[in-house]
């Protein structure tokens, strides 16, 4: 039977395309029909609706934006749910709260299906290159069934144990990514506003121990003012909230993440939600402009012009 793939968004479309290129017999569905047509041209079959995917495929990969989309596709809480999932392996590859995923596993198994968590780490560029990293959780037999299907999309697939450990791992990785890219944006802003040669800044960063594939891509995008989305700011904000919520539920402090949550909230509110996550620099620039406007002295190069704690406090949305 075909493998099913539902959700052809920024990440899902190149992931599905890599499956087709690898010779995987794929049947797809997406709410936006135009994206299905691009996959049809690449060699996939297109189902008329989600039920058509489940009718054609034993294993169905879901790369969807959140619980509402997932529940809608599966027909959860409707009579069609059992018909869709019974005898199928449902692979949840998006990012949701761990508690949602655990509840979904319970419902899928109760309806006679198998369930695997397989969130992926990476943005559109590694998705296109088949260089994502998958984190797997679930029944070991189901994971053995799914693992070979991930090879055209992922260079690594790490077994994290029972559900929802894969999503907990993904949130931990996202915490690092979000704070790292935000720090990089602030560093480029700092260098730029001090009149430094930004190409030289890139050379120093690339030559040093802090260089990574993420820093090389994102720093060059910042310097080139290339805001084409690899990971959209609105999606990063959603992920930021998921990590912050998970931290609150566990009673954990997340001070760096809380600052990022404020900055990405400001970024999206300013109309940059569709831009790449490096657009967080726009929120940093706006804060600099506000500070300069309210300062009697120079905003750059003077400690007196750089008050501590602007925008942070007990009233943070992250709290």
CSV table of C-alpha atoms in Angstrom, one decimal:
chain,number,residue,atom,x,y,z
A,1,UNK,CA,0.0,0.0,0.0
A,2,UNK,CA,0.9,3.6,-0.3
A,3,UNK,CA,2.4,5.7,2.5
A,4,UNK,CA,0.1,8.6,3.4
A,5,UNK,CA,1.3,12.2,4.0
A,6,UNK,CA,-1.0,14.9,5.2
A,7,UNK,CA,0.2,18.5,5.6
A,8,UNK,CA,2.2,20.2,2.8
A,9,UNK,CA,3.2,23.4,4.5
A,10,UNK,CA,6.6,25.1,4.7
A,11,UNK,CA,8.2,21.9,6.0
A,12,UNK,CA,5.8,19.2,4.8
A,13,UNK,CA,6.0,19.9,1.1
A,14,UNK,CA,9.8,19.3,0.8
A,15,UNK,CA,9.6,16.4,3.2
A,16,UNK,CA,7.0,14.7,1.0
A,17,UNK,CA,8.9,15.6,-2.2
A,18,UNK,CA,11.9,13.7,-0.8
A,19,UNK,CA,9.8,10.6,-0.1
A,20,UNK,CA,8.6,10.7,-3.7
A,21,UNK,CA,12.1,11.1,-5.1
A,22,UNK,CA,13.3,8.1,-3.0
A,23,UNK,CA,10.6,6.0,-4.7
A,24,UNK,CA,8.2,5.8,-1.8
A,25,UNK,CA,4.6,5.2,-3.1
A,26,UNK,CA,3.0,8.3,-1.6
A,27,UNK,CA,-0.6,9.5,-1.4
A,28,UNK,CA,-1.0,13.0,-0.1
A,29,UNK,CA,-3.7,15.5,0.9
A,30,UNK,CA,-3.5,19.1,1.9
A,31,UNK,CA,-6.1,21.7,2.6
A,32,UNK,CA,-4.6,24.0,0.0
A,33,UNK,CA,-5.1,22.1,-3.2
A,34,UNK,CA,-2.3,23.9,-5.2
A,35,UNK,CA,0.3,22.3,-3.0
A,36,UNK,CA,-1.1,18.9,-3.8
A,37,UNK,CA,-0.8,19.6,-7.5
A,38,UNK,CA,2.9,20.2,-7.1
A,39,UNK,CA,3.3,16.8,-5.4
A,40,UNK,CA,1.2,15.2,-8.1
A,41,UNK,CA,3.6,16.6,-10.7
A,42,UNK,CA,6.5,15.1,-8.7
A,43,UNK,CA,4.9,11.6,-8.8
A,44,UNK,CA,2.6,11.4,-5.7
A,45,UNK,CA,-1.1,10.4,-5.8
A,46,UNK,CA,-3.5,12.9,-4.5
A,47,UNK,CA,-6.5,11.9,-2.4
A,48,UNK,CA,-9.8,13.8,-2.5
A,49,UNK,CA,-9.9,14.1,1.3
A,50,UNK,CA,-8.2,12.8,4.4
A,51,UNK,CA,-10.4,9.7,4.4
A,52,UNK,CA,-8.9,8.8,1.0
A,53,UNK,CA,-5.4,8.9,2.4
A,54,UNK,CA,-6.4,6.4,5.2
A,55,UNK,CA,-8.1,4.2,2.7
A,56,UNK,CA,-4.9,3.9,0.6
A,57,UNK,CA,-2.2,3.8,3.3
A,58,UNK,CA,-1.3,1.7,6.3
A,59,UNK,CA,1.1,4.3,7.6
A,60,UNK,CA,0.0,8.0,7.6
A,61,UNK,CA,2.5,10.8,8.4
A,62,UNK,CA,1.0,14.0,9.7
A,63,UNK,CA,2.9,17.2,9.4
A,64,UNK,CA,0.2,19.6,10.7
A,65,UNK,CA,0.2,22.9,12.5
A,66,UNK,CA,-1.5,22.0,15.7
A,67,UNK,CA,-4.2,20.0,17.6
A,68,UNK,CA,-7.2,21.5,15.8
A,69,UNK,CA,-5.8,20.5,12.4
A,70,UNK,CA,-4.7,17.1,13.6
A,71,UNK,CA,-8.1,16.3,15.2
A,72,UNK,CA,-9.9,17.5,12.1
A,73,UNK,CA,-7.9,15.3,9.8
A,74,UNK,CA,-8.3,12.3,12.0
A,75,UNK,CA,-12.0,12.9,12.7
A,76,UNK,CA,-11.3,12.7,16.4
A,77,UNK,CA,-14.4,12.7,18.6
A,78,UNK,CA,-16.5,11.7,15.6
A,79,UNK,CA,-17.6,8.2,14.4
A,80,UNK,CA,-15.1,8.4,11.6
A,81,UNK,CA,-12.1,8.4,13.9
A,82,UNK,CA,-12.0,4.6,14.5
A,83,UNK,CA,-12.4,4.0,10.8
A,84,UNK,CA,-9.5,6.2,10.0
A,85,UNK,CA,-7.0,4.9,12.6
A,86,UNK,CA,-7.9,1.3,13.1
A,87,UNK,CA,-5.2,-0.9,11.6
A,88,UNK,CA,-3.1,2.1,10.8
A,89,UNK,CA,0.1,3.6,12.2
A,90,UNK,CA,-0.3,7.3,12.8
A,91,UNK,CA,2.9,9.3,12.8
A,92,UNK,CA,2.7,12.7,14.4
A,93,UNK,CA,5.6,14.8,13.0
A,94,UNK,CA,4.5,18.3,14.0
A,95,UNK,CA,5.0,20.1,17.3
A,96,UNK,CA,2.3,20.2,19.9
A,97,UNK,CA,2.3,20.0,23.7
A,98,UNK,CA,3.5,16.7,25.1
A,99,UNK,CA,0.2,16.3,27.0
A,100,UNK,CA,-1.8,16.6,23.7
A,101,UNK,CA,0.3,13.9,22.1
A,102,UNK,CA,0.0,11.5,25.0
A,103,UNK,CA,-3.8,11.9,24.9
A,104,UNK,CA,-3.8,11.3,21.1
A,105,UNK,CA,-1.8,8.1,21.6
A,106,UNK,CA,-4.3,6.8,24.1
A,107,UNK,CA,-7.2,7.5,21.7
A,108,UNK,CA,-5.4,6.0,18.7
A,109,UNK,CA,-4.5,2.8,20.5
A,110,UNK,CA,-8.0,2.5,22.0
A,111,UNK,CA,-9.4,2.7,18.4
A,112,UNK,CA,-7.1,-0.1,17.2
A,113,UNK,CA,-4.3,1.9,15.7
A,114,UNK,CA,-0.6,2.4,16.5
A,115,UNK,CA,1.0,5.7,17.2
A,116,UNK,CA,4.5,7.2,16.8
A,117,UNK,CA,5.7,10.6,17.8
A,118,UNK,CA,8.3,11.8,15.3
A,119,UNK,CA,8.8,15.5,15.5
A,120,UNK,CA,11.7,16.8,13.5
A,121,UNK,CA,14.4,19.4,14.1
A,122,UNK,CA,15.4,21.7,11.3
A,123,UNK,CA,14.0,24.4,9.0
A,124,UNK,CA,13.0,24.4,5.3
A,125,UNK,CA,16.6,24.3,4.0
A,126,UNK,CA,17.5,21.0,5.8
A,127,UNK,CA,14.0,19.7,4.9
A,128,UNK,CA,14.8,20.3,1.3
A,129,UNK,CA,18.1,18.5,1.6
A,130,UNK,CA,16.8,15.6,3.6
A,131,UNK,CA,18.9,16.6,6.5
A,132,UNK,CA,16.3,16.8,9.3
A,133,UNK,CA,16.8,15.1,12.7
A,134,UNK,CA,13.8,13.1,13.9
A,135,UNK,CA,13.0,12.2,17.5
A,136,UNK,CA,11.0,9.1,17.9
A,137,UNK,CA,8.7,7.9,20.8
A,138,UNK,CA,6.2,5.1,21.0
A,139,UNK,CA,5.7,1.4,20.8
A,140,UNK,CA,9.1,-0.2,19.7
A,141,UNK,CA,7.4,-2.3,17.0
A,142,UNK,CA,5.7,0.8,15.5
A,143,UNK,CA,9.0,2.7,15.6
A,144,UNK,CA,10.7,-0.2,13.7
A,145,UNK,CA,8.0,0.1,11.0
A,146,UNK,CA,8.3,3.8,10.7
A,147,UNK,CA,12.1,4.3,10.9
A,148,UNK,CA,12.9,3.2,7.3
A,149,UNK,CA,10.3,5.6,5.9
A,150,UNK,CA,12.1,8.6,7.6
A,151,UNK,CA,15.5,8.0,5.8
A,152,UNK,CA,14.7,10.1,2.7
A,153,UNK,CA,13.8,13.0,5.0
A,154,UNK,CA,16.1,12.7,8.0
A,155,UNK,CA,19.8,12.1,8.4
A,156,UNK,CA,19.3,10.9,12.0
A,157,UNK,CA,16.4,9.4,13.9
A,158,UNK,CA,16.9,9.2,17.7
A,159,UNK,CA,14.7,6.9,19.8
A,160,UNK,CA,13.6,8.9,22.9
A,161,UNK,CA,11.5,6.2,24.6
A,162,UNK,CA,7.8,6.3,25.4
A,163,UNK,CA,5.4,9.1,24.3
A,164,UNK,CA,5.7,12.0,24.9
A,165,UNK,CA,9.4,12.0,25.3
A,166,UNK,CA,10.1,12.9,21.7
A,167,UNK,CA,8.1,16.1,22.0
A,168,UNK,CA,9.8,16.9,25.2
A,169,UNK,CA,13.1,16.5,23.5
A,170,UNK,CA,11.9,18.6,20.6
A,171,UNK,CA,10.9,21.4,22.9
A,172,UNK,CA,14.3,21.3,24.6
A,173,UNK,CA,16.0,21.6,21.2
A,174,UNK,CA,13.7,24.4,20.2
A,175,UNK,CA,14.5,26.3,23.4
A,176,UNK,CA,18.2,26.3,22.4
A,177,UNK,CA,17.4,27.2,18.8
A,178,UNK,CA,15.2,30.1,19.7
A,179,UNK,CA,17.5,31.7,22.2
A,180,UNK,CA,20.5,31.1,20.0
A,181,UNK,CA,19.1,32.8,16.9
A,182,UNK,CA,17.7,35.7,19.0
A,183,UNK,CA,21.1,36.2,20.5
A,184,UNK,CA,22.6,36.1,17.0
A,185,UNK,CA,20.2,38.7,15.8
A,186,UNK,CA,21.1,40.9,18.7
A,187,UNK,CA,24.8,40.5,18.0
A,188,UNK,CA,24.4,41.5,14.4
A,189,UNK,CA,22.3,44.5,15.5
A,190,UNK,CA,25.0,45.5,18.0
A,191,UNK,CA,27.8,45.2,15.4
A,192,UNK,CA,25.8,47.1,12.8
A,193,UNK,CA,24.9,50.0,15.1
A,194,UNK,CA,28.6,50.3,16.1
A,195,UNK,CA,29.6,50.7,12.5
A,196,UNK,CA,31.5,47.5,12.2
A,197,UNK,CA,32.1,45.7,8.9
A,198,UNK,CA,29.4,43.1,9.0
A,199,UNK,CA,31.2,40.9,6.4
A,200,UNK,CA,34.2,40.9,8.7
A,201,UNK,CA,31.9,40.0,11.6
A,202,UNK,CA,30.7,37.0,9.6
A,203,UNK,CA,34.3,36.0,8.9
A,204,UNK,CA,35.2,36.1,12.6
A,205,UNK,CA,32.1,34.2,13.6
A,206,UNK,CA,32.5,31.6,10.9
A,207,UNK,CA,36.2,31.0,11.9
A,208,UNK,CA,35.5,30.7,15.6
A,209,UNK,CA,34.3,27.9,17.9
A,210,UNK,CA,30.7,29.2,18.0
A,211,UNK,CA,30.1,28.6,14.3
A,212,UNK,CA,27.4,26.2,13.3
A,213,UNK,CA,25.3,25.5,10.2
A,214,UNK,CA,22.5,27.5,11.9
A,215,UNK,CA,24.8,30.5,12.6
A,216,UNK,CA,26.3,30.5,9.1
A,217,UNK,CA,22.8,30.5,7.5
A,218,UNK,CA,21.1,32.9,9.8
A,219,UNK,CA,24.0,35.4,10.2
A,220,UNK,CA,24.3,35.7,6.4
A,221,UNK,CA,20.5,36.1,6.1
A,222,UNK,CA,20.7,38.9,8.7
A,223,UNK,CA,23.6,40.7,7.0
A,224,UNK,CA,21.9,40.3,3.5
A,225,UNK,CA,18.5,41.4,4.8
A,226,UNK,CA,17.1,38.2,3.5
A,227,UNK,CA,13.9,37.6,5.3
A,228,UNK,CA,12.5,34.8,3.1
A,229,UNK,CA,11.1,32.2,5.5
A,230,UNK,CA,12.9,29.1,6.4
A,231,UNK,CA,11.2,29.0,9.8
A,232,UNK,CA,8.5,31.7,9.9
A,233,UNK,CA,8.5,34.0,12.9
A,234,UNK,CA,4.8,33.2,13.6
A,235,UNK,CA,5.7,29.5,13.8
A,236,UNK,CA,8.6,30.2,16.1
A,237,UNK,CA,6.3,32.3,18.3
A,238,UNK,CA,3.9,29.3,18.5
A,239,UNK,CA,6.8,27.0,19.4
A,240,UNK,CA,8.1,29.5,21.9
A,241,UNK,CA,4.7,29.5,23.7
A,242,UNK,CA,4.7,25.7,23.7
A,243,UNK,CA,8.1,25.6,25.4
A,244,UNK,CA,7.1,28.3,27.9
A,245,UNK,CA,3.9,26.5,28.7
A,246,UNK,CA,5.7,23.2,29.3
A,247,UNK,CA,8.2,25.0,31.5
A,248,UNK,CA,5.4,26.6,33.6
A,249,UNK,CA,3.6,23.2,33.9
A,250,UNK,CA,6.8,21.7,35.3
A,251,UNK,CA,7.6,24.7,37.6
A,252,UNK,CA,10.8,25.5,35.7
A,253,UNK,CA,12.4,28.9,35.2
A,254,UNK,CA,13.0,29.9,31.6
A,255,UNK,CA,14.4,33.4,31.7
A,256,UNK,CA,16.1,33.5,28.3
A,257,UNK,CA,13.0,32.0,26.6
A,258,UNK,CA,10.8,34.5,28.3
A,259,UNK,CA,12.7,37.4,26.8
A,260,UNK,CA,12.5,35.7,23.4
A,261,UNK,CA,8.7,35.2,23.8
A,262,UNK,CA,8.3,39.0,24.3
A,263,UNK,CA,10.5,39.7,21.3
A,264,UNK,CA,8.8,37.3,19.0
A,265,UNK,CA,5.4,38.5,20.2
A,266,UNK,CA,6.5,42.1,19.2
A,267,UNK,CA,7.9,40.8,15.9
A,268,UNK,CA,4.6,39.2,14.8
A,269,UNK,CA,2.5,42.1,16.1
A,270,UNK,CA,4.6,44.4,13.9
A,271,UNK,CA,3.6,42.4,10.8
A,272,UNK,CA,6.6,40.2,10.4
A,273,UNK,CA,5.0,36.8,11.2
A,274,UNK,CA,5.5,35.5,7.6
A,275,UNK,CA,9.2,36.4,7.6
A,276,UNK,CA,12.0,34.2,8.7
A,277,UNK,CA,12.7,34.0,12.4
A,278,UNK,CA,15.6,36.4,12.0
A,279,UNK,CA,12.9,39.1,11.7
A,280,UNK,CA,13.2,39.1,15.5
A,281,UNK,CA,15.9,41.7,14.8
A,282,UNK,CA,13.0,44.1,13.9
A,283,UNK,CA,11.8,43.9,17.5
A,284,UNK,CA,15.3,44.6,18.7
A,285,UNK,CA,15.6,47.6,16.4
A,286,UNK,CA,12.3,48.9,17.6
A,287,UNK,CA,13.4,48.7,21.2
A,288,UNK,CA,16.6,50.5,20.3
A,289,UNK,CA,14.6,53.3,18.6
A,290,UNK,CA,12.3,53.6,21.7
A,291,UNK,CA,15.4,53.8,23.9
A,292,UNK,CA,17.1,56.4,21.8
A,293,UNK,CA,13.9,58.5,21.7
A,294,UNK,CA,13.6,58.4,25.4
A,295,UNK,CA,17.2,59.0,26.3
A,296,UNK,CA,18.8,62.3,26.8
A,297,UNK,CA,22.2,60.9,26.0
A,298,UNK,CA,23.5,58.7,23.2
A,299,UNK,CA,21.8,55.3,22.9
A,300,UNK,CA,25.0,53.6,21.7
A,301,UNK,CA,28.4,53.7,23.4
A,302,UNK,CA,27.3,55.0,26.8
A,303,UNK,CA,26.3,52.9,29.8
A,304,UNK,CA,24.0,55.7,30.9
A,305,UNK,CA,22.1,55.3,27.6
A,306,UNK,CA,21.6,51.6,28.1
A,307,UNK,CA,19.2,51.0,31.1
A,308,UNK,CA,18.9,47.5,32.3
A,309,UNK,CA,15.7,45.4,32.1
A,310,UNK,CA,13.7,47.3,29.5
A,311,UNK,CA,10.6,45.5,28.5
A,312,UNK,CA,11.1,42.8,31.2
A,313,UNK,CA,9.4,42.3,34.5
A,314,UNK,CA,6.7,40.4,36.5
A,315,UNK,CA,4.1,41.3,33.9
A,316,UNK,CA,5.6,39.3,31.1
A,317,UNK,CA,3.2,37.3,29.0
A,318,UNK,CA,5.4,34.3,29.5
A,319,UNK,CA,4.6,34.4,33.2
